[in-house]
PDB file of C-alpha atoms and ligand atoms in Angstrom:
ATOM      1  CA  MET A 193     123.842 139.312  57.315  1.00 57.00           C
ATOM      2  CA  ILE A 194     120.077 139.344  56.868  1.00 61.00           C
ATOM      3  CA  ARG A 195     118.959 141.192  53.750  1.00 68.00           C
ATOM      4  CA  VAL A 196     115.282 142.023  53.655  1.00 81.00           C
ATOM      5  CA  ARG A 197     112.988 144.228  51.675  1.00 86.00           C
ATOM      6  CA  PHE A 198     110.138 146.308  52.898  1.00 91.00           C
ATOM      7  CA  ARG A 199     107.589 147.922  50.627  1.00 93.00           C
ATOM      8  CA  HIS A 200     106.456 151.482  50.073  1.00 95.00           C
ATOM      9  CA  VAL A 201     102.734 151.232  49.307  1.00 95.00           C
ATOM     10  CA  VAL A 202     100.629 154.053  47.852  1.00 94.00           C
ATOM     11  CA  VAL A 203      96.859 153.945  48.333  1.00 92.00           C
ATOM     12  CA  ASP A 204      94.590 156.344  46.452  1.00 92.00           C
ATOM     13  CA  ALA A 205      91.595 158.189  47.891  1.00 87.00           C
ATOM     14  CA  ALA A 206      89.293 155.323  46.901  1.00 90.00           C
ATOM     15  CA  GLY A 207      91.356 152.855  48.943  1.00 89.00           C
ATOM     16  CA  THR A 208      92.982 151.122  45.970  1.00 95.00           C
ATOM     17  CA  VAL A 209      96.683 150.236  46.049  1.00 96.00           C
ATOM     18  CA  ILE A 210      98.145 152.066  43.057  1.00 94.00           C
ATOM     19  CA  ARG A 211     101.855 151.522  43.630  1.00 94.00           C
ATOM     20  CA  GLU A 212     104.190 149.223  45.543  1.00 95.00           C
ATOM     21  CA  GLU A 213     107.907 149.827  45.594  1.00 94.00           C
ATOM     22  CA  PRO A 214     110.219 147.289  47.268  1.00 94.00           C
ATOM     23  CA  ILE A 215     113.139 148.778  49.206  1.00 95.00           C
ATOM     24  CA  ALA A 216     116.133 146.646  50.163  1.00 94.00           C
ATOM     25  CA  VAL A 217     117.669 147.184  53.618  1.00 94.00           C
ATOM     26  CA  ARG A 218     120.129 145.367  55.854  1.00 93.00           C
ATOM     27  CA  HIS A 219     119.301 143.524  59.101  1.00 93.00           C
ATOM     28  CA  GLY A 220     115.504 143.996  58.989  1.00 93.00           C
ATOM     29  CA  PRO A 221     115.066 147.380  60.687  1.00 94.00           C
ATOM     30  CA  MET A 222     111.886 148.110  62.628  1.00 94.00           C
ATOM     31  CA  ILE A 223     110.354 150.996  60.679  1.00 94.00           C
ATOM     32  CA  HIS A 224     107.435 152.158  62.787  1.00 94.00           C
ATOM     33  CA  ASP A 225     106.472 155.402  61.030  1.00 95.00           C
ATOM     34  CA  CYS A 226     107.166 157.325  57.849  1.00 94.00           C
ATOM     35  CA  ALA A 227     106.602 160.796  56.469  1.00 97.00           C
ATOM     36  CA  ILE A 228     106.185 162.586  53.170  1.00 97.00           C
ATOM     37  CA  THR A 229     107.000 166.008  51.772  1.00 98.00           C
ATOM     38  CA  ASP A 230     106.068 167.533  48.428  1.00 97.00           C
ATOM     39  CA  ARG A 231     109.118 165.853  46.894  1.00 98.00           C
ATOM     40  CA  PHE A 232     110.029 162.837  48.997  1.00 98.00           C
ATOM     41  CA  VAL A 233     108.975 159.768  50.910  1.00 97.00           C
ATOM     42  CA  ILE A 234     111.090 159.668  54.084  1.00 98.00           C
ATOM     43  CA  ILE A 235     112.496 156.336  55.271  1.00 97.00           C
ATOM     44  CA  LEU A 236     113.748 156.005  58.852  1.00 98.00           C
ATOM     45  CA  ASP A 237     116.377 153.237  58.643  1.00 97.00           C
ATOM     46  CA  LEU A 238     117.480 153.293  62.290  1.00 97.00           C
ATOM     47  CA  PRO A 239     119.432 150.769  64.382  1.00 96.00           C
ATOM     48  CA  VAL A 240     116.608 148.710  65.910  1.00 95.00           C
ATOM     49  CA  THR A 241     116.599 145.515  63.853  1.00 94.00           C
ATOM     50  CA  PHE A 242     115.232 141.994  63.808  1.00 92.00           C
ATOM     51  CA  SER A 243     116.981 139.704  66.301  1.00 91.00           C
ATOM     52  CA  MET A 244     116.883 135.961  65.705  1.00 91.00           C
ATOM     53  CA  LYS A 245     118.377 135.403  69.149  1.00 90.00           C
ATOM     54  CA  THR A 246     115.553 137.370  70.779  1.00 89.00           C
ATOM     55  CA  MET A 247     112.940 135.501  68.764  1.00 90.00           C
ATOM     56  CA  LEU A 248     114.407 132.129  69.761  1.00 92.00           C
ATOM     57  CA  ALA A 249     114.294 133.302  73.390  1.00 89.00           C
ATOM     58  CA  GLY A 250     110.511 133.439  72.976  1.00 89.00           C
ATOM     59  CA  HIS A 251     109.844 137.170  72.615  1.00 86.00           C
ATOM     60  CA  SER A 252     106.844 137.981  70.435  1.00 84.00           C
ATOM     61  CA  PHE A 253     108.456 141.276  69.413  1.00 84.00           C
ATOM     62  CA  PRO A 254     112.016 140.264  68.430  1.00 90.00           C
ATOM     63  CA  TYR A 255     113.640 143.612  67.703  1.00 91.00           C
ATOM     64  CA  ARG A 256     116.759 144.929  69.452  1.00 93.00           C
ATOM     65  CA  TRP A 257     119.233 147.797  69.348  1.00 94.00           C
ATOM     66  CA  ASN A 258     121.951 146.882  66.839  1.00 95.00           C
ATOM     67  CA  THR A 259     125.253 148.795  66.973  1.00 94.00           C
ATOM     68  CA  ASP A 260     126.298 147.181  63.655  1.00 95.00           C
ATOM     69  CA  HIS A 261     123.441 148.887  61.810  1.00 96.00           C
ATOM     70  CA  GLU A 262     124.217 152.279  60.292  1.00 96.00           C
ATOM     71  CA  ALA A 263     121.535 154.856  61.108  1.00 97.00           C
ATOM     72  CA  ARG A 264     120.392 156.688  57.988  1.00 98.00           C
ATOM     73  CA  ILE A 265     117.545 158.652  56.480  1.00 98.00           C
ATOM     74  CA  GLY A 266     116.328 157.751  53.015  1.00 98.00           C
ATOM     75  CA  LEU A 267     114.741 160.323  50.707  1.00 98.00           C
ATOM     76  CA  MET A 268     112.888 158.583  47.895  1.00 98.00           C
ATOM     77  CA  PRO A 269     111.283 160.749  45.208  1.00 97.00           C
ATOM     78  CA  ARG A 270     107.502 160.498  45.670  1.00 94.00           C
ATOM     79  CA  HIS A 271     107.146 158.786  42.302  1.00 92.00           C
ATOM     80  CA  GLY A 272     110.624 157.297  42.186  1.00 94.00           C
ATOM     81  CA  THR A 273     112.178 153.901  42.758  1.00 95.00           C
ATOM     82  CA  GLN A 274     114.531 152.493  45.351  1.00 95.00           C
ATOM     83  CA  GLU A 275     117.492 153.122  43.029  1.00 96.00           C
ATOM     84  CA  GLU A 276     116.780 156.853  43.380  1.00 97.00           C
ATOM     85  CA  ILE A 277     116.784 156.944  47.180  1.00 98.00           C
ATOM     86  CA  ILE A 278     119.183 159.529  48.608  1.00 98.00           C
ATOM     87  CA  TRP A 279     120.592 157.890  51.752  1.00 98.00           C
ATOM     88  CA  CYS A 280     121.955 160.251  54.401  1.00 98.00           C
ATOM     89  CA  PRO A 281     123.827 158.934  57.462  1.00 98.00           C
ATOM     90  CA  VAL A 282     122.634 160.253  60.836  1.00 98.00           C
ATOM     91  CA  ALA A 283     123.975 159.923  64.388  1.00 97.00           C
ATOM     92  CA  PRO A 284     122.581 156.768  66.052  1.00 95.00           C
ATOM     93  CA  GLY A 285     119.210 157.159  67.742  1.00 96.00           C
ATOM     94  CA  PHE A 286     115.716 155.794  67.438  1.00 96.00           C
ATOM     95  CA  ALA A 287     112.332 157.325  66.689  1.00 97.00           C
ATOM     96  CA  PHE A 288     108.940 155.673  66.655  1.00 95.00           C
ATOM     97  CA  HIS A 289     106.922 158.669  65.501  1.00 96.00           C
ATOM     98  CA  VAL A 290     107.290 161.661  63.217  1.00 98.00           C
ATOM     99  CA  ALA A 291     105.306 164.831  63.934  1.00 98.00           C
ATOM    100  CA  ASN A 292     105.607 166.174  60.396  1.00 98.00           C
ATOM    101  CA  ALA A 293     108.069 166.802  57.569  1.00 98.00           C
ATOM    102  CA  TYR A 294     108.404 169.297  54.734  1.00 98.00           C
ATOM    103  CA  ASP A 295     110.690 170.718  52.054  1.00 98.00           C
ATOM    104  CA  ASP A 296     112.189 174.055  53.114  1.00 98.00           C
ATOM    105  CA  ALA A 297     112.968 177.043  50.864  1.00 97.00           C
ATOM    106  CA  GLU A 298     116.661 176.033  50.658  1.00 97.00           C
ATOM    107  CA  GLY A 299     115.898 172.615  49.202  1.00 97.00           C
ATOM    108  CA  ARG A 300     116.456 170.757  52.456  1.00 98.00           C
ATOM    109  CA  VAL A 301     114.052 168.342  54.105  1.00 98.00           C
ATOM    110  CA  VAL A 302     112.892 169.135  57.634  1.00 98.00           C
ATOM    111  CA  ILE A 303     111.717 166.245  59.849  1.00 98.00           C
ATOM    112  CA  ASP A 304     110.332 166.789  63.372  1.00 98.00           C
ATOM    113  CA  LEU A 305     110.264 163.642  65.495  1.00 98.00           C
ATOM    114  CA  CYS A 306     110.513 162.216  69.014  1.00 97.00           C
ATOM    115  CA  VAL A 307     113.911 160.588  69.526  1.00 97.00           C
ATOM    116  CA  TYR A 308     115.658 158.228  71.967  1.00 94.00           C
ATOM    117  CA  ASP A 309     119.405 157.676  72.372  1.00 92.00           C
ATOM    118  CA  SER A 310     118.742 153.959  71.903  1.00 91.00           C
ATOM    119  CA  MET A 311     115.843 151.478  72.157  1.00 91.00           C
ATOM    120  CA  PHE A 312     115.459 147.816  73.164  1.00 89.00           C
ATOM    121  CA  GLY A 313     119.131 147.602  74.149  1.00 87.00           C
ATOM    122  CA  ASP A 314     118.992 145.928  77.562  1.00 76.00           C
ATOM    123  CA  ARG A 315     115.660 144.225  76.984  1.00 69.00           C
ATOM    124  CA  ALA A 316     113.084 143.679  74.286  1.00 64.00           C
ATOM    125  CA  GLN A 317     110.097 145.118  76.164  1.00 67.00           C
ATOM    126  CA  GLY A 318     110.786 148.807  76.377  1.00 66.00           C
ATOM    127  CA  PRO A 319     113.128 151.748  76.261  1.00 68.00           C
ATOM    128  CA  ASP A 320     116.527 151.458  77.911  1.00 72.00           C
ATOM    129  CA  ALA A 321     117.476 155.077  77.372  1.00 75.00           C
ATOM    130  CA  ARG A 322     115.817 158.357  78.113  1.00 80.00           C
ATOM    131  CA  SER A 323     113.822 160.178  75.473  1.00 91.00           C
ATOM    132  CA  ARG A 324     115.871 162.989  73.897  1.00 94.00           C
ATOM    133  CA  GLY A 325     112.612 164.848  73.396  1.00 96.00           C
ATOM    134  CA  LEU A 326     111.280 166.508  70.261  1.00 98.00           C
ATOM    135  CA  GLU A 327     113.986 167.130  67.657  1.00 98.00           C
ATOM    136  CA  ARG A 328     114.249 168.740  64.234  1.00 98.00           C
ATOM    137  CA  TRP A 329     116.356 166.790  61.751  1.00 98.00           C
ATOM    138  CA  THR A 330     117.307 168.881  58.726  1.00 98.00           C
ATOM    139  CA  VAL A 331     118.430 166.728  55.817  1.00 98.00           C
ATOM    140  CA  ASP A 332     120.563 168.203  53.027  1.00 98.00           C
ATOM    141  CA  PRO A 333     120.013 165.984  49.978  1.00 98.00           C
ATOM    142  CA  GLU A 334     123.007 167.521  48.166  1.00 98.00           C
ATOM    143  CA  ALA A 335     125.549 167.082  50.949  1.00 98.00           C
ATOM    144  CA  ARG A 336     123.812 163.946  52.286  1.00 98.00           C
ATOM    145  CA  THR A 337     124.021 165.243  55.841  1.00 98.00           C
ATOM    146  CA  VAL A 338     121.520 165.407  58.700  1.00 98.00           C
ATOM    147  CA  ALA A 339     121.730 168.282  61.202  1.00 98.00           C
ATOM    148  CA  ILE A 340     120.056 167.553  64.537  1.00 98.00           C
ATOM    149  CA  ALA A 341     118.538 170.347  66.648  1.00 98.00           C
ATOM    150  CA  THR A 342     116.623 169.958  69.897  1.00 98.00           C
ATOM    151  CA  ILE A 343     113.199 171.605  69.896  1.00 98.00           C
ATOM    152  CA  ASP A 344     112.349 170.486  73.439  1.00 98.00           C
ATOM    153  CA  ALA A 345     114.524 168.156  75.534  1.00 97.00           C
ATOM    154  CA  SER A 346     111.709 166.983  77.841  1.00 96.00           C
ATOM    155  CA  ALA A 347     110.814 163.307  77.477  1.00 95.00           C
ATOM    156  CA  GLN A 348     107.806 163.060  75.139  1.00 96.00           C
ATOM    157  CA  GLU A 349     106.051 160.936  72.527  1.00 95.00           C
ATOM    158  CA  PHE A 350     103.073 160.687  70.155  1.00 95.00           C
ATOM    159  CA  PRO A 351     103.697 163.957  68.271  1.00 97.00           C
ATOM    160  CA  ARG A 352     100.897 165.174  66.031  1.00 97.00           C
ATOM    161  CA  PRO A 353     100.379 168.251  63.836  1.00 98.00           C
ATOM    162  CA  ASP A 354      97.213 169.798  62.458  1.00 98.00           C
ATOM    163  CA  GLU A 355      96.975 167.056  59.825  1.00 96.00           C
ATOM    164  CA  ARG A 356      95.781 169.424  57.116  1.00 97.00           C
ATOM    165  CA  PHE A 357      99.458 170.517  57.099  1.00 98.00           C
ATOM    166  CA  PHE A 358     100.992 167.054  56.654  1.00 97.00           C
ATOM    167  CA  GLY A 359     104.021 167.316  54.377  1.00 98.00           C
ATOM    168  CA  GLN A 360     104.007 171.137  54.416  1.00 98.00           C
ATOM    169  CA  PRO A 361     105.590 173.890  56.500  1.00 98.00           C
ATOM    170  CA  TYR A 362     103.589 174.100  59.736  1.00 98.00           C
ATOM    171  CA  ARG A 363     103.526 175.864  63.066  1.00 98.00           C
ATOM    172  CA  TYR A 364     101.994 173.668  65.780  1.00 98.00           C
ATOM    173  CA  ALA A 365     102.721 170.214  67.184  1.00 98.00           C
ATOM    174  CA  TRP A 366     101.184 168.499  70.204  1.00 98.00           C
ATOM    175  CA  THR A 367     102.871 165.727  72.173  1.00 98.00           C
ATOM    176  CA  MET A 368     102.380 163.585  75.262  1.00 96.00           C
ATOM    177  CA  ALA A 369     104.875 163.844  78.140  1.00 96.00           C
ATOM    178  CA  LEU A 370     106.728 160.638  79.058  1.00 94.00           C
ATOM    179  CA  PRO A 371     107.979 159.571  82.498  1.00 89.00           C
ATOM    180  CA  ALA A 372     111.514 160.887  83.001  1.00 78.00           C
ATOM    181  CA  ASP A 373     112.695 157.424  84.068  1.00 77.00           C
ATOM    182  CA  PRO A 374     112.811 155.012  81.094  1.00 72.00           C
ATOM    183  CA  ALA A 375     112.291 152.126  83.550  1.00 71.00           C
ATOM    184  CA  ASP A 376     108.671 153.316  83.717  1.00 72.00           C
ATOM    185  CA  ARG A 377     108.440 152.505  79.999  1.00 72.00           C
ATOM    186  CA  PHE A 378     105.972 154.768  78.257  1.00 78.00           C
ATOM    187  CA  VAL A 379     103.203 155.294  80.803  1.00 79.00           C
ATOM    188  CA  GLY A 380     103.011 157.450  83.893  1.00 85.00           C
ATOM    189  CA  ALA A 381     103.372 161.120  83.008  1.00 93.00           C
ATOM    190  CA  THR A 382     100.379 163.429  83.468  1.00 96.00           C
ATOM    191  CA  ALA A 383     100.842 166.193  80.886  1.00 98.00           C
ATOM    192  CA  LEU A 384     100.470 167.144  77.256  1.00 98.00           C
ATOM    193  CA  TYR A 385     102.688 169.684  75.505  1.00 98.00           C
ATOM    194  CA  ALA A 386     101.707 172.192  72.821  1.00 98.00           C
ATOM    195  CA  HIS A 387     104.640 173.429  70.734  1.00 98.00           C
ATOM    196  CA  ASP A 388     104.601 176.678  68.764  1.00 98.00           C
ATOM    197  CA  LEU A 389     107.455 175.926  66.359  1.00 98.00           C
ATOM    198  CA  TRP A 390     107.557 179.465  64.972  1.00 98.00           C
ATOM    199  CA  GLU A 391     107.848 181.132  68.350  1.00 98.00           C
ATOM    200  CA  GLY A 392     109.888 178.327  69.920  1.00 97.00           C
ATOM    201  CA  THR A 393     107.534 178.204  72.890  1.00 98.00           C
ATOM    202  CA  ARG A 394     105.758 175.417  74.744  1.00 98.00           C
ATOM    203  CA  GLN A 395     102.557 175.257  76.760  1.00 98.00           C
ATOM    204  CA  VAL A 396     101.739 172.498  79.255  1.00 98.00           C
ATOM    205  CA  HIS A 397      98.378 170.978  80.083  1.00 98.00           C
ATOM    206  CA  ASP A 398      98.759 168.886  83.247  1.00 98.00           C
ATOM    207  CA  PHE A 399      95.835 166.638  84.162  1.00 98.00           C
ATOM    208  CA  GLY A 400      97.033 166.221  87.757  1.00 97.00           C
ATOM    209  CA  PRO A 401      98.187 163.319  89.938  1.00 95.00           C
ATOM    210  CA  ASP A 402      97.243 159.797  88.815  1.00 94.00           C
ATOM    211  CA  ARG A 403      95.686 161.102  85.599  1.00 96.00           C
ATOM    212  CA  HIS A 404      97.521 159.881  82.501  1.00 95.00           C
ATOM    213  CA  PRO A 405      96.747 161.148  78.992  1.00 96.00           C
ATOM    214  CA  GLY A 406      97.355 159.148  75.833  1.00 95.00           C
ATOM    215  CA  GLU A 407      97.907 160.506  72.357  1.00 95.00           C
ATOM    216  CA  PHE A 408      95.643 163.465  71.574  1.00 96.00           C
ATOM    217  CA  VAL A 409      94.360 164.165  68.065  1.00 95.00           C
ATOM    218  CA  PHE A 410      93.748 167.612  66.604  1.00 96.00           C
ATOM    219  CA  VAL A 411      90.353 168.263  64.988  1.00 95.00           C
ATOM    220  CA  PRO A 412      89.909 171.574  63.099  1.00 96.00           C
ATOM    221  CA  GLU A 413      86.823 173.580  64.040  1.00 96.00           C
ATOM    222  CA  MET A 414      86.017 174.060  60.339  1.00 96.00           C
ATOM    223  CA  PRO A 415      87.611 172.465  57.242  1.00 95.00           C
ATOM    224  CA  ASP A 416      89.112 175.843  56.254  1.00 97.00           C
ATOM    225  CA  ALA A 417      89.913 177.104  59.773  1.00 98.00           C
ATOM    226  CA  PRO A 418      93.427 178.554  60.266  1.00 98.00           C
ATOM    227  CA  GLU A 419      96.091 176.130  61.474  1.00 98.00           C
ATOM    228  CA  GLY A 420      95.597 175.204  65.121  1.00 98.00           C
ATOM    229  CA  HIS A 421      92.036 176.544  65.386  1.00 98.00           C
ATOM    230  CA  GLY A 422      90.146 173.581  66.765  1.00 98.00           C
ATOM    231  CA  TRP A 423      90.129 170.911  69.414  1.00 97.00           C
ATOM    232  CA  LEU A 424      92.401 168.270  70.850  1.00 97.00           C
ATOM    233  CA  ILE A 425      90.660 165.006  71.684  1.00 96.00           C
ATOM    234  CA  GLY A 426      92.054 162.069  73.620  1.00 96.00           C
ATOM    235  CA  LEU A 427      91.716 159.671  76.521  1.00 96.00           C
ATOM    236  CA  VAL A 428      92.885 160.354  80.077  1.00 97.00           C
ATOM    237  CA  ILE A 429      93.129 157.421  82.476  1.00 96.00           C
ATOM    238  CA  ASP A 430      92.208 158.150  86.104  1.00 96.00           C
ATOM    239  CA  MET A 431      94.132 155.576  88.136  1.00 94.00           C
ATOM    240  CA  ALA A 432      92.433 156.372  91.449  1.00 94.00           C
ATOM    241  CA  SER A 433      88.934 155.546  90.175  1.00 96.00           C
ATOM    242  CA  ASP A 434      89.996 153.047  87.477  1.00 96.00           C
ATOM    243  CA  THR A 435      88.036 155.028  84.891  1.00 97.00           C
ATOM    244  CA  THR A 436      88.848 156.928  81.701  1.00 97.00           C
ATOM    245  CA  ASP A 437      87.788 160.364  80.490  1.00 97.00           C
ATOM    246  CA  LEU A 438      87.401 161.274  76.834  1.00 96.00           C
ATOM    247  CA  VAL A 439      88.678 164.848  77.064  1.00 98.00           C
ATOM    248  CA  ILE A 440      88.286 167.723  74.607  1.00 98.00           C
ATOM    249  CA  LEU A 441      90.606 170.717  74.916  1.00 98.00           C
ATOM    250  CA  ASP A 442      90.366 173.998  73.012  1.00 98.00           C
ATOM    251  CA  ALA A 443      93.723 174.043  71.182  1.00 98.00           C
ATOM    252  CA  ARG A 444      93.910 177.848  71.425  1.00 98.00           C
ATOM    253  CA  ARG A 445      93.280 177.778  75.192  1.00 98.00           C
ATOM    254  CA  PHE A 446      95.481 174.757  75.741  1.00 98.00           C
ATOM    255  CA  GLU A 447      96.237 175.301  79.412  1.00 98.00           C
ATOM    256  CA  ASP A 448      92.606 176.020  80.334  1.00 98.00           C
ATOM    257  CA  ALA A 449      90.229 173.433  81.793  1.00 98.00           C
ATOM    258  CA  PRO A 450      88.773 171.030  79.188  1.00 98.00           C
ATOM    259  CA  VAL A 451      85.724 172.219  77.266  1.00 98.00           C
ATOM    260  CA  ALA A 452      84.237 168.746  77.710  1.00 98.00           C
ATOM    261  CA  SER A 453      85.028 165.540  79.564  1.00 98.00           C
ATOM    262  CA  ILE A 454      83.067 162.321  79.092  1.00 98.00           C
ATOM    263  CA  ARG A 455      83.493 159.650  81.761  1.00 97.00           C
ATOM    264  CA  LEU A 456      83.903 156.028  80.666  1.00 97.00           C
ATOM    265  CA  PRO A 457      83.191 153.677  83.581  1.00 97.00           C
ATOM    266  CA  HIS A 458      86.305 151.559  83.087  1.00 96.00           C
ATOM    267  CA  ARG A 459      89.995 151.908  82.304  1.00 94.00           C
ATOM    268  CA  VAL A 460      90.966 151.887  78.609  1.00 91.00           C
ATOM    269  CA  PRO A 461      94.415 150.293  78.278  1.00 87.00           C
ATOM    270  CA  PRO A 462      97.004 152.980  77.482  1.00 82.00           C
ATOM    271  CA  GLY A 463      99.442 153.187  74.624  1.00 73.00           C
ATOM    272  CA  PHE A 464      97.351 152.169  71.647  1.00 73.00           C
ATOM    273  CA  HIS A 465      96.933 154.724  68.888  1.00 80.00           C
ATOM    274  CA  GLY A 466      96.097 155.103  65.232  1.00 74.00           C
ATOM    275  CA  ASN A 467      94.213 157.140  62.690  1.00 74.00           C
ATOM    276  CA  TRP A 468      90.583 157.443  61.748  1.00 71.00           C
ATOM    277  CA  ILE A 469      90.018 157.480  58.005  1.00 71.00           C
ATOM    278  CA  GLY A 470      86.436 158.316  57.075  1.00 70.00           C
ATOM    279  CA  ARG A 471      84.723 157.332  53.858  1.00 65.00           C
TER     280      ARG A 471
HETATM  281 FE1  LIG B 109     102.911 154.113  66.807  1.00 54.82          FE
END
C-alpha cells in the first residue's frame, strides 16, 4: 500500500503562506479541488488514485479508478490538525470541481459538486462513465454520514457560484453542459446552465451548433450588488470558423442574447480554467 501525505496550505491576503498542515491518505488520491465553510476545510478523498502501472506504461497523468480505495469526505476544522479530521464515508463516485459549500442551520455541511459514477477506469485519458450531474452532498459530522441528492441530472461541469458567497449559504450556481456520451470526453456540448438552488429551477443558454462554451466566471456589477446581479464572462469556440468569442452574458437575463461578444481570430484550446487573483 502506498501511504502519502498531501498538504493543506493557507495563504493570507498578502500572499504569504501562514500555515501548512500535512494530511496522511492511502493510495495517493487525485484531489483536484477543495472547499471551505465557516467551520471546516473539506477534503475530497475519492477513489481515483496514483497508479504505478499506468505511469510505467508511459502515461504522463498516472491516475486511475481504484475500487480498493474507500471514498470519503474529510472535515478538518479550519484551524485544526489532521488528527481532528472528521472522516465520513460516501458512496463511490468522483468529482473534479465543487460549486460551493457551507454550514447549514442544523450543523451539517452542504457541498454542491459535479459528480461522475467513476473516472479513468477504462483508460487514463478521460471519463469512462457518464456525469451524474450537479449533486448536493449533505454531510452530518455527528453521524459521519453523507446524504446524496441530485440537483440536476444533466451531464455538466465547471460549476461556479457568485464568489462573494464562497463558504456561505448561496442561491445561484452556473455550470457548463457536457456531451452526453463520455466517449466525447469533456468537449462538445453547446450550452451553459444557470441553477437557482432556492427555487430548484434551471435556465439554459445554448450558443448553437458548433459553438462550444468553456467555464464561465461570474463578475458582480458592483462590489455590494445582490447575489447574482452581474455578468458571466467566458470563451465560446466557433468550430466552423476556427475562432473564439469572449462572451459576456447578463446573469439576470441568462437566456437572452449576449450583451457583448468579442471575436478572437483563432481558436483558444478548450478545457483550461483557473482563477484571477488581483493585487
Ligand atoms: Fe479544474
